[in-house]
Amino acid sequence: MRLSILDQAPVTKGNTAADALKKAEELAVLGDELGYHRMWMAEHHATTVFASSAPEVTAAYLTAKTKSIRIGTGGVMMMHYSPLKLAEVFKTLSAFSPGRIDFGVGRAPGGDNYSIYALSEGRQPMVNNMYEKFDTTLQLISDEVPDDDLYNKTIATPSKISLPEAWLLGSSGNSAVQAGRRGVGYSFAQFFNGEMSKEILDVYKENFQPSAFMEKPQINVSYMVTTAETKEEAEFEAMPQDIWRLMFLKGKIGQVLTPEEARDYPLTEMDRMTIKENRKIHLVGDVKEIATLLQEEQAHYGFDEAMICSIPHSQEKRLNVYKLLAQELF
């Protein structure tokens, strides 16, 4: 199975945002050594929990620190940026590292209303033209004249460079259709809501039209995973993330606890039921169990690669997740 990495640069308790970004570097270097296919950085604003607010900048740094792993964004939130700026950023990245850059975009804001308006300098953000914006950006990256009147009198530089792979993030049938029609990859965020269906992925394949960005359909699925040599250890390391998600659903956003704090955290019976239900978006178990589950999911749904997001408190434990999965699945 092809494995990839999704990183949000999590700021675990006792660490700083700068620590989180350096740990992203360590993860990228390890993923490169282990043979992971790609690593994407997410985009989050208005949070102290994640340090990945400028994924395209981090991508440039990580590409310079690695040799063969593909590096990209999963995704850059195109709501906040001009198609011309997006095109020029990713063309520059691809000029420096041809054949290794992924232009992954999302339609969500990646932050709260205050950050949305701050990023748009107080103007009413445009939220209903995401697919048109994506089309214009793809045209600019391809050195084509855009259909949009605002952009058809300019060019995106540097020109005549190796195209990055283009990907659309989503979790619905509509985004699957749109990705297919544009001839770009489709990345399904299973760890958002756990509602992946074979029908959604099939509709992407059925609508796929080859493009300059991708000759045939490609699907990756993002999973939240906590694994270890034993199920008991995996459960111990997973509980902080389970409790953070529980609190998030209650509108209480704070730092992720340590495993020891999570073990002793007072939970009601309803809390435990909610955590159990949320396990559909958080895969927890020993490495053989998780590897088997991923293989079964791939066989059933027909995707091409699993993209692993993992947030144990300890960097050592986090890196070990990726080592264990590589040993089982490569």
Short mmCIF file of C-alpha atoms in Angstrom, two decimals:
data_model
loop_
_atom_site.label_atom_id
_atom_site.label_comp_id
_atom_site.label_asym_id
_atom_site.label_seq_id
_atom_site.Cartn_x
_atom_site.Cartn_y
_atom_site.Cartn_z
CA MET A 1 0.00 0.00 0.00
CA ARG A 2 1.17 3.51 -0.75
CA LEU A 3 1.40 5.55 2.47
CA SER A 4 1.60 9.30 2.90
CA ILE A 5 1.71 11.79 5.76
CA LEU A 6 -0.63 14.61 6.77
CA ASP A 7 0.75 16.97 9.40
CA GLN A 8 -0.99 19.81 11.22
CA ALA A 9 2.11 20.74 13.28
CA PRO A 10 0.30 19.94 16.56
CA VAL A 11 1.46 21.89 19.62
CA THR A 12 1.31 19.27 22.36
CA LYS A 13 1.38 20.22 26.04
CA GLY A 14 4.78 21.42 27.22
CA ASN A 15 5.90 22.30 23.68
CA THR A 16 5.94 25.53 21.68
CA ALA A 17 4.73 26.29 18.17
CA ALA A 18 8.37 26.50 17.08
CA ASP A 19 8.89 22.99 18.51
CA ALA A 20 5.92 21.76 16.46
CA LEU A 21 7.37 23.07 13.21
CA LYS A 22 10.78 21.55 13.90
CA LYS A 23 9.03 18.26 14.60
CA ALA A 24 7.34 18.54 11.21
CA GLU A 25 10.82 18.71 9.74
CA GLU A 26 11.85 15.58 11.66
CA LEU A 27 8.75 13.79 10.41
CA ALA A 28 9.41 14.79 6.80
CA VAL A 29 12.99 13.55 6.95
CA LEU A 30 11.87 10.25 8.48
CA GLY A 31 9.07 9.84 5.95
CA ASP A 32 11.56 10.42 3.16
CA GLU A 33 13.90 7.77 4.56
CA LEU A 34 11.08 5.25 5.08
CA GLY A 35 9.66 5.60 1.58
CA TYR A 36 6.44 7.48 2.25
CA HIS A 37 4.98 8.83 -0.99
CA ARG A 38 4.05 12.37 0.01
CA MET A 39 3.72 14.72 3.00
CA TRP A 40 1.18 17.50 3.18
CA MET A 41 0.90 20.38 5.63
CA ALA A 42 -2.56 21.57 6.68
CA GLU A 43 -3.64 25.21 7.09
CA HIS A 44 -5.10 26.38 10.40
CA HIS A 45 -5.71 29.89 11.70
CA ALA A 46 -6.70 31.40 15.06
CA THR A 47 -5.52 28.42 17.09
CA THR A 48 -2.74 27.65 19.53
CA VAL A 49 -3.28 23.91 19.05
CA PHE A 50 -1.79 23.75 15.53
CA ALA A 51 1.20 25.72 14.22
CA SER A 52 0.65 25.10 10.53
CA SER A 53 -0.77 28.43 9.35
CA ALA A 54 1.41 28.89 6.24
CA PRO A 55 1.68 25.43 4.65
CA GLU A 56 3.19 26.69 1.41
CA VAL A 57 6.09 28.23 3.35
CA THR A 58 6.62 25.07 5.37
CA ALA A 59 6.45 23.05 2.14
CA ALA A 60 9.33 25.04 0.66
CA TYR A 61 11.43 24.38 3.76
CA LEU A 62 10.59 20.67 3.92
CA THR A 63 11.34 20.15 0.25
CA ALA A 64 14.82 21.54 0.81
CA LYS A 65 15.33 19.14 3.72
CA THR A 66 14.25 15.98 1.87
CA LYS A 67 15.29 14.09 -1.25
CA SER A 68 12.44 12.19 -2.88
CA ILE A 69 9.17 12.40 -0.91
CA ARG A 70 6.53 14.62 -2.54
CA ILE A 71 5.73 17.73 -0.50
CA GLY A 72 2.62 19.84 -0.62
CA THR A 73 -0.40 21.36 1.04
CA GLY A 74 -3.40 19.49 2.35
CA GLY A 75 -4.59 21.96 1.78
CA VAL A 76 -4.02 25.61 1.22
CA MET A 77 -7.36 27.34 1.90
CA MET A 78 -7.98 29.10 -1.40
CA MET A 79 -10.75 31.27 0.03
CA HIS A 80 -8.08 33.60 1.39
CA TYR A 81 -5.84 34.01 -1.65
CA SER A 82 -5.82 35.34 -5.19
CA PRO A 83 -5.54 32.74 -7.97
CA LEU A 84 -2.55 34.66 -9.29
CA LYS A 85 -0.77 34.44 -5.94
CA LEU A 86 -1.60 30.74 -5.58
CA ALA A 87 -0.32 30.01 -9.08
CA GLU A 88 2.91 31.92 -8.61
CA VAL A 89 3.65 30.33 -5.23
CA PHE A 90 3.22 26.78 -6.48
CA LYS A 91 4.95 27.40 -9.79
CA THR A 92 7.92 28.73 -7.82
CA LEU A 93 7.92 25.68 -5.57
CA SER A 94 7.76 23.39 -8.60
CA ALA A 95 10.56 25.27 -10.36
CA PHE A 96 12.84 24.57 -7.40
CA SER A 97 11.68 20.95 -6.96
CA PRO A 98 10.22 19.66 -10.24
CA GLY A 99 8.21 16.48 -9.91
CA ARG A 100 7.90 16.72 -6.13
CA ILE A 101 5.29 19.43 -5.43
CA ASP A 102 1.58 18.94 -4.71
CA PHE A 103 -0.90 21.80 -5.02
CA GLY A 104 -3.64 20.60 -2.66
CA VAL A 105 -6.51 23.01 -2.01
CA GLY A 106 -9.51 23.13 0.28
CA ARG A 107 -12.68 25.21 0.27
CA ALA A 108 -12.99 25.57 4.05
CA PRO A 109 -11.76 28.68 5.91
CA GLY A 110 -9.37 26.89 8.27
CA GLY A 111 -10.23 29.32 11.05
CA ASP A 112 -12.94 31.33 12.79
CA ASN A 113 -14.89 34.35 11.50
CA TYR A 114 -12.39 36.80 13.00
CA SER A 115 -9.49 35.25 11.12
CA ILE A 116 -11.53 35.00 7.91
CA TYR A 117 -12.19 38.74 7.93
CA ALA A 118 -8.65 39.58 9.00
CA LEU A 119 -7.25 37.56 6.09
CA SER A 120 -9.58 39.41 3.71
CA GLU A 121 -8.58 42.77 5.26
CA GLY A 122 -12.10 43.38 6.50
CA ARG A 123 -13.79 42.84 3.15
CA GLN A 124 -16.70 40.47 2.71
CA PRO A 125 -15.02 37.15 1.88
CA MET A 126 -16.04 35.45 -1.35
CA VAL A 127 -17.16 31.97 -0.38
CA ASN A 128 -19.36 30.88 -3.29
CA ASN A 129 -16.84 30.91 -6.12
CA MET A 130 -14.34 28.29 -4.96
CA TYR A 131 -14.53 26.05 -8.01
CA GLU A 132 -14.25 29.01 -10.37
CA LYS A 133 -11.24 30.25 -8.40
CA PHE A 134 -9.69 26.78 -8.63
CA ASP A 135 -10.24 26.77 -12.42
CA THR A 136 -8.54 30.14 -12.80
CA THR A 137 -5.60 29.02 -10.67
CA LEU A 138 -5.14 25.84 -12.70
CA GLN A 139 -5.19 27.85 -15.92
CA LEU A 140 -2.57 30.26 -14.60
CA ILE A 141 -0.34 27.40 -13.42
CA SER A 142 -0.65 25.83 -16.89
CA ASP A 143 0.38 29.10 -18.64
CA GLU A 144 -3.09 29.36 -20.15
CA VAL A 145 -5.14 32.54 -20.54
CA PRO A 146 -7.83 32.38 -17.84
CA ASP A 147 -11.52 32.76 -18.64
CA ASP A 148 -11.89 35.22 -15.75
CA ASP A 149 -11.73 38.85 -17.00
CA LEU A 150 -9.78 39.90 -13.93
CA TYR A 151 -6.90 37.54 -14.71
CA ASN A 152 -6.86 37.17 -18.50
CA LYS A 153 -4.52 40.09 -19.06
CA THR A 154 -1.70 38.86 -16.85
CA ILE A 155 0.57 35.84 -16.55
CA ALA A 156 1.77 33.80 -13.59
CA THR A 157 5.52 33.57 -13.29
CA PRO A 158 7.77 31.65 -13.44
CA SER A 159 6.44 30.20 -16.69
CA LYS A 160 7.14 26.94 -18.52
CA ILE A 161 7.90 24.95 -15.39
CA SER A 162 7.10 21.36 -14.44
CA LEU A 163 3.49 21.27 -13.28
CA PRO A 164 2.77 20.32 -9.67
CA GLU A 165 0.18 17.63 -9.02
CA ALA A 166 -3.17 19.30 -8.31
CA TRP A 167 -5.55 17.92 -5.68
CA LEU A 168 -8.96 18.92 -4.37
CA LEU A 169 -9.79 18.10 -0.75
CA GLY A 170 -13.30 17.09 0.13
CA SER A 171 -15.72 14.88 2.00
CA SER A 172 -18.77 14.87 -0.26
CA GLY A 173 -20.03 13.65 -3.60
CA ASN A 174 -20.13 17.18 -5.00
CA SER A 175 -16.41 17.77 -4.46
CA ALA A 176 -15.70 14.32 -5.92
CA VAL A 177 -17.53 15.20 -9.15
CA GLN A 178 -15.77 18.56 -9.38
CA ALA A 179 -12.34 17.02 -8.86
CA GLY A 180 -13.00 14.39 -11.50
CA ARG A 181 -14.19 16.87 -14.12
CA ARG A 182 -11.06 18.96 -13.64
CA GLY A 183 -8.68 16.03 -13.93
CA VAL A 184 -7.11 16.50 -10.51
CA GLY A 185 -6.59 14.17 -7.57
CA TYR A 186 -9.27 13.72 -4.93
CA SER A 187 -8.33 13.66 -1.25
CA PHE A 188 -11.06 12.42 1.09
CA ALA A 189 -10.84 13.55 4.71
CA GLN A 190 -12.09 10.44 6.50
CA PHE A 191 -10.88 11.79 9.84
CA PHE A 192 -13.29 14.75 9.54
CA ASN A 193 -16.57 12.90 9.77
CA GLY A 194 -15.96 9.22 9.02
CA GLU A 195 -18.54 9.23 6.23
CA MET A 196 -16.55 7.85 3.32
CA SER A 197 -18.56 5.77 0.89
CA LYS A 198 -17.65 3.72 -2.14
CA GLU A 199 -20.23 5.71 -4.09
CA ILE A 200 -18.39 9.01 -3.47
CA LEU A 201 -15.06 7.62 -4.63
CA ASP A 202 -16.65 5.86 -7.61
CA VAL A 203 -18.37 9.04 -8.77
CA TYR A 204 -14.98 10.75 -8.83
CA LYS A 205 -13.55 8.00 -11.03
CA GLU A 206 -16.60 8.02 -13.31
CA ASN A 207 -16.32 11.78 -13.86
CA PHE A 208 -12.55 11.88 -14.24
CA GLN A 209 -11.22 13.56 -17.37
CA PRO A 210 -7.43 13.40 -17.95
CA SER A 211 -5.65 16.74 -17.71
CA ALA A 212 -2.18 18.22 -17.83
CA PHE A 213 -2.09 17.77 -14.04
CA MET A 214 -3.06 14.10 -13.89
CA GLU A 215 -3.43 11.41 -16.56
CA LYS A 216 -5.56 9.03 -14.50
CA PRO A 217 -7.66 9.33 -11.35
CA GLN A 218 -5.88 9.29 -8.00
CA ILE A 219 -7.53 9.09 -4.59
CA ASN A 220 -5.96 9.40 -1.18
CA VAL A 221 -7.82 9.04 2.09
CA SER A 222 -6.72 10.82 5.27
CA TYR A 223 -6.97 8.83 8.50
CA MET A 224 -6.29 9.78 12.10
CA VAL A 225 -4.25 6.89 13.47
CA THR A 226 -2.74 6.00 16.82
CA THR A 227 -0.88 2.72 16.83
CA ALA A 228 1.89 0.97 18.76
CA GLU A 229 3.36 -2.50 19.29
CA THR A 230 0.47 -3.37 21.60
CA LYS A 231 -3.18 -2.39 21.74
CA GLU A 232 -2.77 -1.28 25.38
CA GLU A 233 -0.03 1.17 24.49
CA ALA A 234 -2.02 2.48 21.54
CA GLU A 235 -5.04 3.09 23.80
CA PHE A 236 -2.84 4.92 26.30
CA GLU A 237 -1.40 7.20 23.60
CA ALA A 238 -4.78 7.75 21.92
CA MET A 239 -6.77 8.98 24.91
CA PRO A 240 -5.45 12.59 24.84
CA GLN A 241 -6.69 12.99 21.28
CA ASP A 242 -10.00 11.34 22.17
CA ILE A 243 -10.54 13.76 25.05
CA TRP A 244 -9.51 16.77 22.94
CA ARG A 245 -12.10 15.79 20.35
CA LEU A 246 -14.69 15.31 23.09
CA MET A 247 -14.02 18.80 24.46
CA PHE A 248 -14.03 20.27 20.96
CA LEU A 249 -17.53 18.93 20.41
CA LYS A 250 -18.56 20.62 23.65
CA GLY A 251 -17.13 23.92 22.44
CA LYS A 252 -14.14 23.77 24.76
CA ILE A 253 -10.91 24.06 22.81
CA GLY A 254 -7.73 23.64 24.82
CA GLN A 255 -4.35 22.00 24.65
CA VAL A 256 -4.09 18.27 24.21
CA LEU A 257 -3.42 16.54 27.55
CA THR A 258 -0.48 14.27 28.26
CA PRO A 259 -1.29 10.53 28.22
CA GLU A 260 -0.94 10.43 32.02
CA GLU A 261 -3.37 13.34 32.45
CA ALA A 262 -5.79 11.76 30.00
CA ARG A 263 -5.64 8.43 31.83
CA ASP A 264 -6.74 10.13 35.06
CA TYR A 265 -9.26 12.50 33.46
CA PRO A 266 -12.79 12.18 34.95
CA LEU A 267 -15.16 10.97 32.25
CA THR A 268 -18.89 10.42 32.53
CA GLU A 269 -20.55 7.38 30.99
CA MET A 270 -21.89 9.68 28.26
CA ASP A 271 -18.36 10.95 27.60
CA ARG A 272 -17.13 7.38 27.17
CA MET A 273 -19.97 6.63 24.76
CA THR A 274 -19.10 9.73 22.72
CA ILE A 275 -15.42 8.73 22.59
CA LYS A 276 -16.42 5.25 21.44
CA GLU A 277 -18.58 6.76 18.68
CA ASN A 278 -15.74 9.09 17.63
CA ARG A 279 -13.46 6.12 17.10
CA LYS A 280 -14.94 5.85 13.61
CA ILE A 281 -12.68 8.81 12.78
CA HIS A 282 -9.74 7.77 14.99
CA LEU A 283 -8.20 4.38 14.27
CA VAL A 284 -6.61 2.95 17.41
CA GLY A 285 -4.97 -0.45 17.85
CA ASP A 286 -1.79 -2.46 17.58
CA VAL A 287 0.08 -2.06 14.31
CA LYS A 288 -1.01 -5.38 12.78
CA GLU A 289 -4.64 -4.55 13.52
CA ILE A 290 -4.35 -1.09 11.94
CA ALA A 291 -2.40 -2.35 8.93
CA THR A 292 -5.04 -5.01 8.28
CA LEU A 293 -7.84 -2.47 8.63
CA LEU A 294 -6.20 -0.08 6.14
CA GLN A 295 -5.71 -2.91 3.64
CA GLU A 296 -9.34 -3.96 4.02
CA GLU A 297 -10.52 -0.38 3.54
CA GLN A 298 -8.40 0.01 0.42
CA ALA A 299 -9.74 -3.23 -1.03
CA HIS A 300 -13.34 -2.21 -0.32
CA TYR A 301 -13.27 1.46 -1.31
CA GLY A 302 -10.67 1.30 -4.08
CA PHE A 303 -8.47 4.26 -3.13
CA ASP A 304 -4.79 4.52 -4.07
CA GLU A 305 -3.11 5.61 -0.85
CA ALA A 306 -3.71 6.15 2.83
CA MET A 307 -2.58 9.48 4.26
CA ILE A 308 -1.79 9.14 7.96
CA CYS A 309 -2.25 11.90 10.53
CA SER A 310 -1.02 10.94 13.99
CA ILE A 311 -0.74 13.05 17.14
CA PRO A 312 0.73 11.15 20.10
CA HIS A 313 2.05 13.50 22.77
CA SER A 314 5.65 12.35 22.47
CA GLN A 315 7.53 12.99 19.23
CA GLU A 316 9.26 9.66 19.74
CA LYS A 317 5.89 7.89 19.88
CA ARG A 318 4.62 9.84 16.88
CA LEU A 319 7.60 8.94 14.72
CA ASN A 320 7.20 5.35 15.84
CA VAL A 321 3.67 5.26 14.41
CA TYR A 322 5.08 5.94 10.94
CA LYS A 323 7.94 3.49 11.40
CA LEU A 324 5.61 0.69 12.48
CA LEU A 325 3.18 1.25 9.61
CA ALA A 326 6.05 1.31 7.10
CA GLN A 327 7.35 -1.99 8.44
CA GLU A 328 3.92 -3.62 8.08
CA LEU A 329 2.79 -2.15 4.77
CA PHE A 330 5.89 -1.58 2.62
#
